Coordinates of N, CA and C in Angstrom, one line a residue:
X6 N 14.4 41.1 -8.1 CA 13.4 41.1 -6.7 C 13.7 41.9 -5.1
X7 N 12.5 42.1 -4.3 CA 12.7 42.6 -3.3 C 14.1 41.5 -2.5
X8 N 14.7 42.2 -1.6 CA 15.8 41.8 -0.6 C 14.8 41.9 0.8
X9 N 15.0 40.9 1.6 CA 14.0 41.1 2.6 C 15.5 40.9 4.0
X10 N 16.5 40.7 3.5 CA 18.0 41.0 4.8 C 17.6 42.1 5.5
X11 N 18.1 42.6 6.8 CA 18.5 43.0 7.1 C 19.5 43.7 7.0
X12 N 19.2 45.0 6.3 CA 20.8 46.1 6.1 C 22.2 45.6 7.0
X13 N 23.1 46.1 6.4 CA 25.1 45.0 7.0 C 25.0 46.3 8.0
X14 N 24.7 45.0 9.9 CA 25.4 45.6 10.3 C 23.5 46.1 11.7
X15 N 23.6 45.5 10.7 CA 21.6 45.4 11.8 C 21.2 44.7 11.5
X16 N 20.2 43.6 13.1 CA 19.6 42.6 13.4 C 18.2 43.3 13.8
X17 N 17.6 41.8 13.7 CA 16.9 42.0 14.0 C 16.0 41.0 14.8
X18 N 14.8 41.7 16.3 CA 15.0 40.1 16.9 C 13.8 40.4 17.9
X19 N 13.7 39.1 18.0 CA 12.3 38.4 18.2 C 12.1 37.3 19.0
X20 N 10.7 36.8 20.2 CA 10.2 36.5 20.7 C 11.6 36.6 22.4
X21 N 12.1 35.7 22.3 CA 13.3 35.4 24.0 C 13.7 36.6 23.5
X22 N 14.7 36.4 22.7 CA 15.7 37.5 22.8 C 15.0 39.1 22.4
X23 N 14.0 39.5 21.9 CA 13.7 40.7 22.1 C 13.4 41.5 23.3
X24 N 12.8 40.2 23.7 CA 12.2 40.5 25.4 C 14.0 40.6 26.3
X25 N 14.4 40.4 26.1 CA 15.8 40.4 26.8 C 16.3 41.0 26.3
X26 N 16.5 41.8 25.8 CA 16.8 43.0 25.3 C 16.2 44.3 25.9
X27 N 14.7 44.2 25.6 CA 14.2 44.7 26.1 C 14.5 45.3 28.0
X28 N 14.5 43.7 28.5 CA 14.7 43.7 29.8 C 15.4 44.0 30.6
X29 N 16.9 44.7 29.6 CA 18.0 45.1 30.1 C 17.9 46.6 29.8
X30 N 17.0 47.1 28.8 CA 17.4 48.5 28.4 C 16.1 48.7 29.5
X31 N 15.2 48.0 30.1 CA 14.4 49.4 31.3 C 15.1 48.9 32.0
X32 N 15.7 47.9 33.1 CA 16.8 47.3 33.6 C 17.2 49.3 33.8
X33 N 17.9 49.5 32.7 CA 19.4 50.2 32.5 C 18.7 51.7 32.8
X34 N 17.9 52.0 32.2 CA 16.9 53.3 32.6 C 16.3 53.4 34.2
X35 N 15.8 52.4 34.0 CA 15.9 52.3 35.8 C 17.0 52.6 37.0
X36 N 18.0 52.6 36.3 CA 18.8 52.5 37.3 C 19.9 53.3 36.9
X37 N 19.1 54.1 35.2 CA 19.9 55.3 35.6 C 18.7 57.0 36.2
X38 N 17.6 56.7 36.2 CA 16.6 57.5 36.4 C 16.7 58.0 38.1
X39 N 17.0 56.9 38.5 CA 17.7 56.8 40.3 C 18.4 57.4 40.6
X40 N 19.7 57.6 39.9 CA 21.1 58.0 39.8 C 20.3 59.6 39.3
X41 N 19.8 60.0 39.2 CA 18.9 62.0 39.0 C 19.1 61.7 37.4
X42 N 19.2 60.7 36.4 CA 19.2 61.2 35.1 C 18.1 60.9 34.4
X43 N 17.8 61.6 32.5 CA 16.5 61.2 32.7 C 16.9 60.7 31.3
X44 N 15.7 60.3 30.1 CA 16.2 60.2 29.6 C 16.2 60.8 28.3
X45 N 17.1 60.8 27.1 CA 17.2 61.8 26.0 C 17.2 60.8 24.7
X46 N 15.5 61.1 23.9 CA 15.6 60.3 22.8 C 16.0 61.3 21.6
X47 N 16.6 60.8 20.6 CA 17.4 61.4 19.5 C 17.2 60.7 17.7
X48 N 17.0 62.3 17.3 CA 16.2 61.7 15.6 C 17.3 60.4 15.3
X49 N 16.3 59.5 14.5 CA 17.1 58.1 13.7 C 18.2 58.5 13.0
X50 N 18.1 59.7 12.1 CA 19.1 60.6 11.4 C 19.6 61.6 11.5
X51 N 20.4 61.9 10.8 CA 20.9 63.5 11.2 C 21.3 64.1 9.3
X52 N 22.2 65.7 10.0 CA 22.5 66.0 9.1 C 23.7 65.4 8.6
X53 N 24.2 65.1 7.4 CA 25.2 64.3 6.8 C 26.7 65.0 7.7
X54 N 26.5 66.7 7.4 CA 27.4 67.1 8.2 C 28.3 67.0 9.6
X55 N 27.1 66.8 9.7 CA 27.3 66.7 11.8 C 28.3 65.9 11.8
X56 N 28.5 64.4 11.0 CA 29.6 63.5 12.0 C 30.3 63.9 10.6
X57 N 30.1 64.4 9.1 CA 31.3 64.2 8.2 C 32.2 64.4 8.8
X58 N 32.4 65.8 9.5 CA 33.3 66.9 9.8 C 34.0 66.6 10.9
X59 N 33.5 66.2 11.5 CA 34.1 65.3 13.3 C 35.0 63.9 12.8
X60 N 33.6 63.2 11.9 CA 34.5 62.1 12.2 C 34.9 61.6 10.7
X61 N 36.3 60.9 10.8 CA 37.2 60.4 10.2 C 36.9 59.2 8.9
X62 N 37.4 58.9 8.0 CA 37.1 58.7 6.8 C 37.2 57.2 6.7
X63 N 37.0 56.8 7.5 CA 36.7 54.9 8.1 C 34.7 55.7 8.7
X64 N 34.4 56.9 9.4 CA 32.7 56.2 9.7 C 32.3 57.1 8.0
X65 N 33.4 56.9 7.7 CA 32.2 58.2 6.5 C 32.0 57.6 5.7
X66 N 33.0 56.2 5.0 CA 33.3 55.2 4.2 C 31.9 53.8 5.0
X67 N 31.5 54.1 6.3 CA 30.5 52.9 7.0 C 28.7 53.6 7.0
X68 N 28.8 55.7 6.7 CA 27.2 56.2 6.4 C 26.9 55.7 5.5
X69 N 25.5 56.0 5.4 CA 23.8 55.1 4.3 C 23.8 56.8 4.5
X70 N 23.9 57.6 3.2 CA 23.8 59.1 3.1 C 22.7 59.2 2.0
X71 N 21.8 59.5 2.5 CA 20.4 59.8 2.0 C 19.9 61.3 1.0
X72 N 19.3 61.7 0.0 CA 19.0 63.3 -0.7 C 18.1 63.2 -0.5
X73 N 17.5 64.4 0.0 CA 16.1 64.4 -0.5 C 15.5 65.0 -1.4
X74 N 14.7 65.8 -1.8 CA 14.2 66.3 -3.0 C 14.8 67.5 -3.6
X75 N 15.0 68.1 -2.4 CA 15.7 69.5 -3.0 C 17.2 69.0 -3.4
X76 N 17.9 67.7 -2.9 CA 19.1 67.9 -3.8 C 19.9 68.3 -1.8
X77 N 19.3 68.2 -0.9 CA 20.3 68.8 -0.1 C 20.8 66.8 0.1

């Protein structure tokens, strides 16, 4: 049976709660842009090595690791 529960450490937001979060994000972006900062959008996933080399054992225990078809 398929589980529709969010992954551990994640949460779905709907309705008023989603609107409030979006408002906070947009307010922060506006303030940051006025201060001369620009937005950076990074990938949702990264190479395992990026975090495994610098992060501690505790970080590695909480990571989700996926292998591609090439075994990487």
